[in-house]
Coordinates of C-alpha atoms in Angstrom, one line a residue:
Chain A
M1 CA -0.2 -8.0 -49.9
I2 CA 0.6 -5.6 -47.0
I3 CA -2.5 -3.7 -46.0
K4 CA -3.5 -1.4 -43.1
Q5 CA -5.6 -2.7 -40.2
I6 CA -7.4 -0.5 -37.7
S7 CA -7.3 -1.6 -34.0
I8 CA -9.6 -0.3 -31.4
F9 CA -9.4 -0.6 -27.6
V10 CA -12.6 -2.0 -26.1
E11 CA -13.1 -2.0 -22.4
N12 CA -14.7 -5.2 -21.2
K13 CA -18.1 -4.0 -20.2
P14 CA -21.6 -4.9 -21.5
G15 CA -22.6 -3.0 -24.6
R16 CA -19.3 -1.5 -25.3
L17 CA -18.7 -3.4 -28.5
A18 CA -22.2 -2.5 -29.7
E19 CA -21.5 1.2 -29.1
I20 CA -18.3 1.0 -31.0
T21 CA -19.8 -0.8 -34.0
E22 CA -22.6 1.8 -33.9
I23 CA -20.1 4.5 -34.3
I24 CA -18.6 2.6 -37.3
A25 CA -22.0 2.1 -38.8
K26 CA -23.1 5.8 -38.4
N27 CA -20.0 6.9 -40.3
N28 CA -20.9 4.6 -43.1
I29 CA -17.8 2.4 -42.7
N30 CA -18.0 -1.1 -44.1
I31 CA -16.1 -3.7 -42.2
R32 CA -14.5 -6.1 -44.6
A33 CA -13.0 -8.4 -42.0
L34 CA -12.7 -8.4 -38.2
C35 CA -11.4 -10.2 -35.2
V36 CA -11.6 -9.5 -31.5
A37 CA -8.8 -10.3 -29.1
D38 CA -10.2 -10.9 -25.7
T39 CA -8.4 -10.7 -22.3
T40 CA -10.0 -10.6 -18.8
H41 CA -10.4 -6.9 -18.7
F42 CA -10.4 -5.6 -22.3
G43 CA -10.6 -6.5 -25.9
I44 CA -8.9 -5.3 -29.0
L45 CA -11.2 -5.0 -32.0
R46 CA -9.2 -5.3 -35.2
I47 CA -10.9 -4.4 -38.5
I48 CA -10.1 -4.3 -42.2
V49 CA -11.8 -1.4 -44.0
D50 CA -11.5 0.6 -47.2
N51 CA -9.7 3.9 -46.7
P52 CA -8.1 3.0 -43.3
E53 CA -6.4 6.4 -42.8
E54 CA -9.7 8.2 -43.1
V55 CA -11.4 5.6 -40.8
E56 CA -8.7 6.0 -38.3
R57 CA -9.3 9.8 -38.2
I58 CA -13.1 9.4 -38.0
L59 CA -12.8 6.9 -35.1
K60 CA -10.3 9.0 -33.2
D61 CA -12.5 12.1 -33.6
A62 CA -15.3 9.9 -32.1
G63 CA -13.1 9.5 -29.0
L64 CA -12.0 5.9 -29.5
T65 CA -8.4 4.7 -28.9
V66 CA -7.3 3.6 -32.3
S67 CA -4.0 2.5 -33.9
I68 CA -3.2 1.7 -37.4
T69 CA -0.8 -1.2 -38.2
S70 CA 0.4 -3.1 -41.2
V71 CA -0.8 -6.7 -41.7
I72 CA -0.1 -9.3 -44.3
T73 CA -2.9 -10.8 -46.3
A74 CA -2.8 -13.9 -48.4
C75 CA -5.4 -15.6 -50.6
I76 CA -5.6 -19.3 -49.9
H77 CA -7.7 -22.1 -51.3
D78 CA -10.9 -22.6 -49.4
K79 CA -10.3 -26.3 -49.0
P80 CA -8.6 -28.7 -46.6
G81 CA -4.9 -27.7 -46.3
G82 CA -5.3 -24.2 -47.6
L83 CA -4.2 -22.5 -44.4
A84 CA -1.6 -25.1 -43.7
S85 CA 0.2 -24.3 -46.9
V86 CA 0.9 -20.7 -45.8
L87 CA 1.7 -21.6 -42.2
K88 CA 4.1 -24.3 -43.3
L89 CA 5.9 -21.8 -45.5
F90 CA 6.4 -19.5 -42.6
A91 CA 7.4 -22.2 -40.2
D92 CA 10.0 -23.5 -42.6
N93 CA 11.4 -20.0 -42.8
G94 CA 11.3 -19.2 -39.1
I95 CA 8.7 -16.4 -39.4
Q96 CA 6.6 -16.0 -36.3
I97 CA 2.9 -14.9 -36.4
E98 CA 1.7 -12.6 -33.6
Y99 CA -1.9 -13.2 -34.4
M100 CA -4.1 -14.1 -37.4
Y101 CA -7.6 -14.5 -38.6
A102 CA -9.3 -15.5 -41.8
F103 CA -12.5 -14.9 -43.8
I104 CA -14.1 -16.2 -46.9
A105 CA -13.6 -14.2 -50.1
K106 CA -16.4 -13.1 -52.4
S107 CA -15.4 -15.5 -55.1
D108 CA -16.0 -19.2 -54.6
N109 CA -13.2 -21.5 -53.4
E110 CA -11.1 -18.8 -52.0
A111 CA -10.4 -17.3 -48.5
Y112 CA -8.1 -14.7 -47.1
V113 CA -5.9 -15.0 -44.1
V114 CA -4.8 -11.8 -42.3
M115 CA -1.6 -12.1 -40.3
R116 CA 0.3 -9.7 -38.0
I117 CA 4.0 -10.4 -38.5
E118 CA 6.9 -8.3 -37.1
D119 CA 9.0 -8.4 -40.2
E120 CA 6.2 -8.0 -42.8
D121 CA 8.5 -7.2 -45.8
T122 CA 10.3 -10.5 -45.5
A123 CA 7.1 -12.3 -45.1
A124 CA 5.5 -10.6 -48.1
K125 CA 8.5 -11.4 -50.3
L126 CA 8.4 -15.0 -49.3
L127 CA 4.7 -15.2 -50.1
H128 CA 5.2 -13.5 -53.5
A129 CA 8.0 -15.8 -54.3
N130 CA 5.8 -18.8 -53.6
G131 CA 2.9 -17.6 -55.8
F132 CA 0.6 -16.2 -53.1
V133 CA -1.4 -13.0 -53.7
G134 CA -2.9 -10.6 -51.2
M135 CA -6.2 -8.8 -50.9
N136 CA -5.0 -5.8 -52.7
D137 CA -3.0 -7.5 -55.4
Chain B
M1 CA 1.6 -13.8 36.8
N2 CA 2.7 -10.2 36.6
R3 CA 0.0 -8.0 35.3
Y4 CA 2.3 -5.1 34.6
F5 CA 5.8 -5.0 33.2
N6 CA 6.5 -1.7 35.1
E7 CA 3.8 -1.3 37.7
A8 CA 5.2 1.8 39.3
I9 CA 4.9 3.8 36.1
E10 CA 2.0 2.1 34.5
T11 CA -0.2 2.7 37.5
A12 CA 1.4 6.0 38.7
P13 CA -1.0 8.6 40.1
R14 CA -1.9 11.2 37.4
N15 CA -0.3 14.1 39.3
Q16 CA 2.9 12.2 39.6
L17 CA 2.8 11.5 35.8
F18 CA 2.1 15.2 35.1
H19 CA 5.2 16.2 37.0
L20 CA 7.3 13.6 35.4
Q21 CA 6.0 14.5 31.9
S22 CA 6.6 18.2 32.6
Y23 CA 10.1 17.7 33.7
N24 CA 11.0 15.5 30.7
L25 CA 9.2 17.8 28.3
S26 CA 11.2 20.8 29.5
R27 CA 14.5 18.8 29.2
T28 CA 13.5 17.6 25.7
V29 CA 12.7 21.1 24.5
Y30 CA 16.1 22.4 25.7
H31 CA 17.7 19.4 23.9
A32 CA 15.8 20.0 20.7
Y33 CA 16.4 23.8 20.8
N34 CA 20.1 23.3 21.3
N35 CA 20.7 20.4 18.9
M36 CA 18.1 20.5 16.2
P37 CA 18.5 23.6 14.0
M38 CA 15.0 23.2 12.6
Y39 CA 13.4 23.4 16.0
R40 CA 15.6 26.4 17.1
K41 CA 14.5 28.2 13.9
R42 CA 10.8 27.3 14.4
M43 CA 10.7 28.3 18.0
D44 CA 12.6 31.5 17.3
E45 CA 10.0 32.3 14.6
A46 CA 7.2 31.5 17.0
G47 CA 8.8 33.6 19.7
V48 CA 9.0 30.7 22.1
K49 CA 12.1 30.1 24.3
P50 CA 12.9 26.8 25.9
E51 CA 12.3 28.4 29.3
D52 CA 8.7 29.1 28.4
I53 CA 8.0 25.4 28.5
Q54 CA 7.7 24.6 32.2
S55 CA 4.9 22.0 32.2
V56 CA 2.7 19.9 30.0
S57 CA 0.2 22.8 30.0
D58 CA 2.8 24.9 28.0
L59 CA 3.0 22.3 25.2
K60 CA 0.4 24.1 23.0
K61 CA 2.8 27.0 22.7
L62 CA 5.1 24.9 20.6
P63 CA 4.9 24.6 16.8
F64 CA 3.9 21.3 15.1
T65 CA 6.2 18.9 13.3
Y66 CA 5.2 17.3 10.0
K67 CA 6.3 14.3 8.0
Q68 CA 7.5 16.7 5.4
D69 CA 10.0 18.1 7.9
L70 CA 11.6 14.6 8.0
R71 CA 11.6 14.4 4.2
D72 CA 13.1 17.9 3.9
N73 CA 15.9 16.9 6.3
Y74 CA 16.5 13.5 4.7
P75 CA 18.2 11.4 5.8
Y76 CA 19.9 12.6 9.0
G77 CA 19.3 16.3 9.1
M78 CA 17.0 16.2 12.1
F79 CA 19.0 13.9 14.4
A80 CA 19.8 15.6 17.7
V81 CA 22.9 13.5 18.5
P82 CA 26.2 13.0 16.7
P83 CA 26.6 9.8 14.6
E84 CA 28.7 8.0 17.1
E85 CA 25.7 8.0 19.5
L86 CA 23.4 6.3 17.0
Q87 CA 22.7 2.7 17.4
R88 CA 19.9 2.0 14.8
I89 CA 18.3 3.4 11.7
H90 CA 14.8 2.6 10.6
A91 CA 12.8 4.0 7.7
S92 CA 9.1 4.1 6.9
S93 CA 7.8 1.4 4.6
G94 CA 6.7 1.9 1.1
T95 CA 8.2 5.3 0.3
T96 CA 10.2 6.3 -2.8
G97 CA 13.1 8.6 -2.9
K98 CA 12.7 10.6 0.2
Q99 CA 12.0 8.0 2.8
T100 CA 11.1 9.0 6.3
V101 CA 14.4 8.0 8.1
V102 CA 14.5 7.7 11.9
G103 CA 17.4 7.1 14.2
Y104 CA 17.8 5.7 17.7
T105 CA 20.5 5.8 20.3
K106 CA 21.0 2.9 22.6
H107 CA 18.8 4.6 25.1
D108 CA 16.1 5.1 22.5
V109 CA 16.1 1.4 21.5
D110 CA 15.9 0.5 25.1
I111 CA 12.9 2.7 25.9
W112 CA 11.2 1.4 22.8
A113 CA 11.8 -2.2 23.9
E114 CA 10.4 -1.2 27.4
C115 CA 7.2 0.1 25.7
V116 CA 6.7 -3.1 23.7
A117 CA 7.5 -5.2 26.8
R118 CA 4.6 -3.4 28.6
A119 CA 2.3 -4.2 25.7
L120 CA 3.3 -7.9 25.7
V121 CA 2.8 -8.3 29.5
A122 CA -0.5 -6.4 29.2
A123 CA -1.5 -9.1 26.7
G124 CA -0.7 -11.8 29.2
A125 CA 2.8 -12.7 28.2
D126 CA 5.4 -14.0 30.6
E127 CA 8.8 -15.6 30.6
N128 CA 7.3 -19.0 29.6
D129 CA 5.9 -17.7 26.3
F130 CA 7.1 -18.3 22.8
V131 CA 6.5 -15.2 20.8
Q132 CA 6.3 -15.7 17.0
V133 CA 7.0 -12.4 15.4
C134 CA 5.6 -12.4 11.9
Y135 CA 6.2 -8.7 11.1
G136 CA 8.8 -7.9 8.6
Y137 CA 12.3 -7.6 9.9
G138 CA 14.2 -4.8 8.4
L139 CA 13.8 -1.1 8.0
F140 CA 10.2 -1.5 9.0
T141 CA 9.9 -1.1 12.8
G142 CA 7.4 -4.0 13.3
G143 CA 9.7 -7.0 13.4
L144 CA 12.6 -5.7 15.4
G145 CA 10.2 -3.6 17.6
L146 CA 8.3 -6.7 18.8
H147 CA 11.5 -8.7 18.9
Y148 CA 13.3 -6.4 21.3
G149 CA 10.2 -6.0 23.4
A150 CA 9.7 -9.8 23.8
E151 CA 13.4 -10.2 24.7
K152 CA 13.2 -7.4 27.2
M153 CA 10.3 -9.0 29.1
G154 CA 12.0 -12.4 29.1
A155 CA 9.9 -14.4 26.6
T156 CA 11.5 -16.6 23.9
V157 CA 11.4 -15.0 20.5
I158 CA 10.7 -16.8 17.2
P159 CA 11.8 -14.3 14.6
A160 CA 9.7 -15.8 11.8
S161 CA 9.4 -12.5 9.8
T162 CA 6.8 -12.3 7.0
G163 CA 5.6 -14.6 4.3
N164 CA 5.7 -18.4 3.6
T165 CA 2.4 -19.2 5.4
A166 CA 2.9 -22.9 5.2
R167 CA 6.2 -22.5 7.2
Q168 CA 4.5 -20.1 9.6
L169 CA 1.8 -22.7 10.3
T170 CA 4.5 -25.4 10.9
M171 CA 6.2 -23.2 13.4
L172 CA 3.0 -22.5 15.1
Q173 CA 2.5 -26.2 15.5
D174 CA 6.0 -27.5 16.1
F175 CA 7.6 -24.6 18.0
K176 CA 4.5 -24.3 20.2
S177 CA 4.2 -20.5 19.8
S178 CA 1.9 -19.1 22.4
I179 CA 1.8 -15.5 21.2
I180 CA 1.8 -14.3 17.6
C181 CA 2.5 -10.8 16.4
C182 CA 1.4 -9.8 12.9
T183 CA -1.1 -7.7 11.1
P184 CA -4.8 -8.5 12.0
S185 CA -5.5 -9.3 8.4
Y186 CA -2.7 -11.8 8.3
A187 CA -4.1 -13.4 11.5
L188 CA -7.4 -14.0 9.6
Y189 CA -5.5 -15.3 6.6
L190 CA -3.7 -17.8 8.9
A191 CA -7.1 -18.8 10.2
D192 CA -8.3 -19.4 6.7
S193 CA -5.2 -21.4 5.9
L194 CA -5.6 -23.6 8.9
R195 CA -9.2 -24.3 7.9
D196 CA -8.3 -24.9 4.3
L197 CA -5.4 -27.3 5.2
G198 CA -7.6 -29.1 7.7
I199 CA -5.2 -28.3 10.6
P200 CA -7.2 -28.7 13.8
L201 CA -7.0 -25.7 16.2
D202 CA -5.9 -27.9 19.1
S203 CA -2.7 -28.6 17.3
I204 CA -1.6 -25.0 17.8
H205 CA -0.9 -23.5 21.2
L206 CA -1.6 -19.8 20.8
K207 CA -3.2 -18.0 23.6
A208 CA -2.9 -14.4 22.4
G209 CA -2.0 -12.3 19.5
I210 CA -0.7 -8.7 19.3
F211 CA -1.9 -7.1 16.1
G212 CA -1.1 -3.8 14.5
A213 CA 0.5 -1.9 11.6
E214 CA -2.9 -1.5 9.9
P215 CA -6.4 -0.3 10.8
W216 CA -8.8 -2.9 12.1
T217 CA -12.1 -3.0 13.8
E218 CA -13.8 -4.6 16.8
N219 CA -15.6 -7.0 14.5
M220 CA -12.2 -8.2 13.2
R221 CA -11.1 -8.6 16.8
R222 CA -14.0 -10.8 17.5
E223 CA -13.5 -12.8 14.4
I224 CA -9.8 -13.4 15.1
E225 CA -10.6 -14.4 18.7
E226 CA -13.4 -16.8 17.7
R227 CA -11.5 -18.4 14.8
L228 CA -8.1 -18.8 16.4
H229 CA -9.4 -19.2 20.0
I230 CA -7.1 -16.5 21.3
K231 CA -7.3 -13.0 22.8
A232 CA -6.5 -10.4 20.3
Y233 CA -4.7 -7.2 21.4
D234 CA -4.1 -4.0 19.5
I235 CA -0.7 -2.3 19.4
Y236 CA -0.2 1.2 18.0
G237 CA 2.9 3.0 16.9
L238 CA 4.7 4.8 14.2
S239 CA 8.4 4.9 13.4
E240 CA 8.6 8.7 13.7
I241 CA 7.7 8.4 17.4
S242 CA 9.6 5.0 18.0
G243 CA 7.7 2.2 16.5
P244 CA 5.0 -0.3 17.7
G245 CA 4.3 0.2 21.4
V246 CA 3.5 3.9 21.6
A247 CA 0.1 2.7 22.8
Y248 CA -1.2 -0.8 23.7
D249 CA -4.2 -2.8 24.7
C250 CA -4.7 -4.1 28.2
E251 CA -6.8 -7.1 29.2
C252 CA -9.9 -4.8 29.2
Q253 CA -9.5 -4.2 25.4
N254 CA -11.2 -0.9 25.8
G255 CA -8.8 1.6 24.3
M256 CA -5.0 1.6 24.0
H257 CA -2.9 2.9 26.9
V258 CA -0.4 5.5 25.7
N259 CA 3.1 5.1 27.2
E260 CA 2.8 8.6 28.7
D261 CA 6.1 8.6 30.5
H262 CA 7.7 8.6 27.1
F263 CA 5.1 10.2 24.8
I264 CA 2.6 13.0 25.3
I265 CA -0.6 12.6 23.2
E266 CA -2.8 15.4 22.1
I267 CA -5.9 15.3 20.0
I268 CA -6.2 18.4 17.8
D269 CA -8.6 19.8 15.2
P270 CA -6.7 19.0 12.0
I271 CA -7.8 22.3 10.4
T272 CA -7.4 24.8 13.2
G273 CA -4.7 23.0 15.3
E274 CA -6.7 23.6 18.4
V275 CA -6.4 21.0 21.2
L276 CA -9.6 19.0 21.6
P277 CA -11.0 17.6 24.9
D278 CA -11.5 14.0 25.9
G279 CA -14.0 12.1 23.8
E280 CA -13.7 14.3 20.7
Q281 CA -12.3 12.8 17.6
G282 CA -9.4 14.6 16.0
E283 CA -5.8 14.2 14.7
V284 CA -3.4 12.4 17.0
V285 CA -0.3 14.4 17.8
F286 CA 2.7 13.0 19.8
T287 CA 5.6 14.6 21.6
C288 CA 8.6 12.5 22.5
I289 CA 9.9 13.5 25.9
T290 CA 12.6 10.9 26.6
K291 CA 14.2 10.3 23.2
E292 CA 17.7 11.4 22.4
A293 CA 18.2 10.9 18.6
L294 CA 14.9 12.1 17.3
P295 CA 12.8 13.8 19.9
L296 CA 9.9 15.0 17.7
I297 CA 7.7 17.7 19.2
R298 CA 4.0 17.8 18.5
Y299 CA 4.3 15.4 15.5
R300 CA 1.2 15.3 13.4
T301 CA 0.4 11.6 12.8
H302 CA -2.6 12.3 10.6
D303 CA -4.3 9.4 12.4
I304 CA -7.8 10.2 13.6
A305 CA -8.8 9.0 17.1
S306 CA -10.0 10.3 20.5
I307 CA -8.7 9.8 24.0
T308 CA -10.1 9.3 27.5
H309 CA -8.5 10.0 30.9
E310 CA -11.2 7.8 32.6
K311 CA -9.6 5.3 34.9
C312 CA -9.3 1.8 33.4
E313 CA -10.3 -1.3 35.3
C314 CA -6.9 -2.8 34.6
G315 CA -5.4 -0.3 37.1
R316 CA -3.3 1.5 34.6
T317 CA -3.5 5.3 34.8
F318 CA -2.2 6.0 31.3
V319 CA -4.6 7.8 29.1
R320 CA -6.3 5.6 26.5
M321 CA -6.7 6.2 22.8
T322 CA -9.3 4.6 20.5
K323 CA -8.3 2.6 17.5
P324 CA -7.5 5.1 14.7
C325 CA -10.6 5.3 12.6
G326 CA -9.2 7.1 9.6
R327 CA -6.7 9.6 8.3
S328 CA -6.6 13.3 8.0
D329 CA -4.5 12.9 4.8
D330 CA -4.7 10.5 1.9
M331 CA -2.3 7.9 3.1
L332 CA -3.4 4.3 2.5
I333 CA -2.3 1.3 4.6
I334 CA -2.3 -1.7 2.3
R335 CA -1.2 -5.0 3.7
G336 CA 0.6 -3.0 6.4
V337 CA 2.5 -0.9 3.9
N338 CA 2.0 2.9 4.2
V339 CA 1.6 4.4 0.8
F340 CA 0.4 7.7 -0.6
P341 CA -1.4 7.9 -3.9
S342 CA 1.2 10.4 -5.0
Q343 CA 3.8 7.6 -4.7
I344 CA 1.8 5.3 -6.9
E345 CA 1.5 8.1 -9.4
S346 CA 5.2 8.7 -9.5
V347 CA 5.8 5.0 -10.1
L348 CA 3.2 5.0 -12.9
L349 CA 4.7 8.0 -14.6
S350 CA 8.2 6.6 -14.3
C351 CA 7.1 3.7 -16.5
G352 CA 6.8 6.0 -19.5
N353 CA 3.8 6.1 -21.9
V354 CA 1.4 6.2 -19.0
D355 CA -0.8 9.2 -18.6
P356 CA -1.4 10.6 -15.1
H357 CA -5.0 9.4 -15.2
Y358 CA -5.4 6.5 -12.9
M359 CA -7.6 5.1 -10.2
I360 CA -6.4 3.2 -7.2
I361 CA -8.9 0.6 -6.0
V362 CA -8.3 -1.0 -2.6
D363 CA -10.4 -3.9 -1.4
R364 CA -10.2 -6.7 1.1
V365 CA -10.8 -10.1 -0.4
N366 CA -10.5 -13.2 1.9
N367 CA -9.0 -11.0 4.6
T368 CA -6.2 -9.8 2.4
D369 CA -5.9 -6.3 1.0
T370 CA -6.0 -6.1 -2.7
L371 CA -4.6 -3.2 -4.8
E372 CA -5.9 -2.6 -8.3
I373 CA -4.6 0.3 -10.4
Q374 CA -6.7 1.3 -13.4
V375 CA -4.7 2.9 -16.0
E376 CA -6.1 4.8 -19.0
V377 CA -5.0 3.6 -22.4
S378 CA -3.8 6.4 -24.6
S379 CA -2.9 6.7 -28.3
A380 CA 0.7 6.7 -27.0
N381 CA 0.6 3.3 -25.3
F382 CA -2.2 1.6 -27.3
S383 CA -1.1 -1.4 -29.3
D384 CA -2.9 -3.9 -31.4
K385 CA -1.0 -6.7 -29.6
V386 CA -2.2 -8.2 -26.4
R387 CA 1.4 -9.0 -25.6
S388 CA 2.3 -5.3 -25.4
F389 CA -0.4 -4.8 -22.8
E390 CA 0.8 -7.8 -20.8
A391 CA 4.3 -6.4 -20.9
M392 CA 3.2 -3.0 -19.8
A393 CA 1.2 -4.4 -16.9
A394 CA 4.1 -6.6 -15.9
Q395 CA 6.5 -3.6 -16.0
I396 CA 4.2 -1.4 -13.9
S397 CA 3.6 -4.2 -11.5
A398 CA 7.3 -4.9 -11.1
S399 CA 8.0 -1.2 -10.4
M400 CA 5.3 -1.1 -7.8
Q401 CA 6.8 -4.1 -6.2
S402 CA 10.4 -2.9 -6.2
V403 CA 9.7 0.7 -5.2
L404 CA 6.7 0.4 -2.9
G405 CA 6.9 -3.2 -1.9
L406 CA 3.4 -3.8 -3.0
S407 CA 1.9 -6.1 -5.6
A408 CA -0.7 -4.5 -7.7
K409 CA -3.1 -5.7 -10.3
I410 CA -3.0 -3.4 -13.3
T411 CA -6.1 -3.1 -15.5
F412 CA -6.5 -0.9 -18.6
V413 CA -9.5 1.2 -19.2
E414 CA -10.6 3.4 -22.0
P415 CA -9.4 7.0 -22.2
N416 CA -11.4 9.7 -20.5
T417 CA -13.3 7.2 -18.4
I418 CA -11.5 8.1 -15.2
Q419 CA -13.1 11.1 -13.6
R420 CA -11.3 14.4 -14.2
S421 CA -12.0 17.1 -11.7
E422 CA -10.8 20.6 -11.2
G423 CA -8.6 20.9 -8.2
K424 CA -8.1 17.6 -6.3
A425 CA -9.0 14.6 -8.4
K426 CA -10.4 11.6 -6.7
R427 CA -7.8 8.9 -7.2
V428 CA -8.7 6.3 -4.6
I429 CA -11.7 4.0 -4.1
D430 CA -11.3 2.2 -0.8
K431 CA -13.9 -0.5 -0.7
R432 CA -12.6 -2.0 2.6
K433 CA -15.3 -1.8 5.2
L434 CA -13.9 -1.2 8.6
I435 CA -17.1 -1.4 10.7

């Protein structure tokens, strides 16, 4: 349920995101999920990969500014109300989400939501207790 | 209308001025030698005795004084009078820790006011004028300097101080200010605001403006004059020497007259220290010859200008200096605030988690100076949360504001993108075009 996410600093200039994804491609890293946070002057590319520790090292060696953080994943039904079921659970329990993104799973009718939450252990317990499973469960 | 505040001095024959200067220089050197330990030590080291300084021609025998000397003697170590004789303290704007602190006796405040009064009268001011002073009142010498000068020459002062443009415009209209004192870029900003608010020019009553505290150009002068329908006069000064009014424009607007009965100007080669002739650009050096509390001798201003002794059509015989066209050090003047890149660096480093790799970008947008500081992201300060960056930028910004009195836009760039160089790194990009 708790997995590692790689975040990469991306300066806001033309071609920079392409350069970074090129580095990721050259090192044969498969991006399972991604999201880009954009501000006026920079972005933060957040990716989910297999072997995050190794990927962190590779990207750092390539000169990128990288951090590794824990995020919560939850499998939801790919149908109306799927996401709302998780968010309502968090709202009812006063758990705040810093940011989130979602992607469709390989199997039909399922999607994954990735959430950055300060107190991830409490959130994970809550999800478990309510029958949710994560990407790595 | 009086064309001079003090005609006898302002139009005195050169030889008379030379004798007056020589007499006052000699007195000042004795005063400094006897009452300022630093000068006694420096002169002893240089093998110069006070009696060696008989006339202005002997000035070059004396050692220079530097801003660092004031910092080393912070706050009151260089004052040549006991505390009970002091009447006023000012300090240079925008400095952290070791400010440049200056002191004045009653006599010093008075001669300073006299110098400013001459500048105001040269700009056409008389007793009927309402002078709106929009320089900051406080440790900065701009506000109180113009204030005392305007009172001295008998005008009515409107001590508006800085900020609140809407209120400044209301005062201009309702109080019928006829003379405004502010930075030249603020004058243009006021012109923009008048236009944007649709306030007709004939609802304000300005006839002249006295502008200083930052570098400006002849083009800016023309623009201010056209857009505000006024005459725009330059005023020059620095707190170490007294404040605004060390030199001032006359109606000819062709170089600023130095108040030579109080200050001797020299232009030197900043590398060799050699005194340069008329017309050659070099570093401006001032010697105070009438001050009591802080009579600085051969003070290196780091401003670059040239002088001319050619007679001015206004009748004044005081030597004229050009507008400073640059600096011989790395000091920046941003919105009238003097700031060194090293000060910005120390603020950045005090914020923690910030590497000493940064770039200062100064520009002028809509007639207002802008300050952007690019900071490299590092693995120590990088976070996956946008909020963390916002918090870091806000923290740096707040420190800049509280320590330097400057608002700055903080932007984050990738590591190793700011140029590293051996020796002196380039830390400043000044895009302001002063042509």
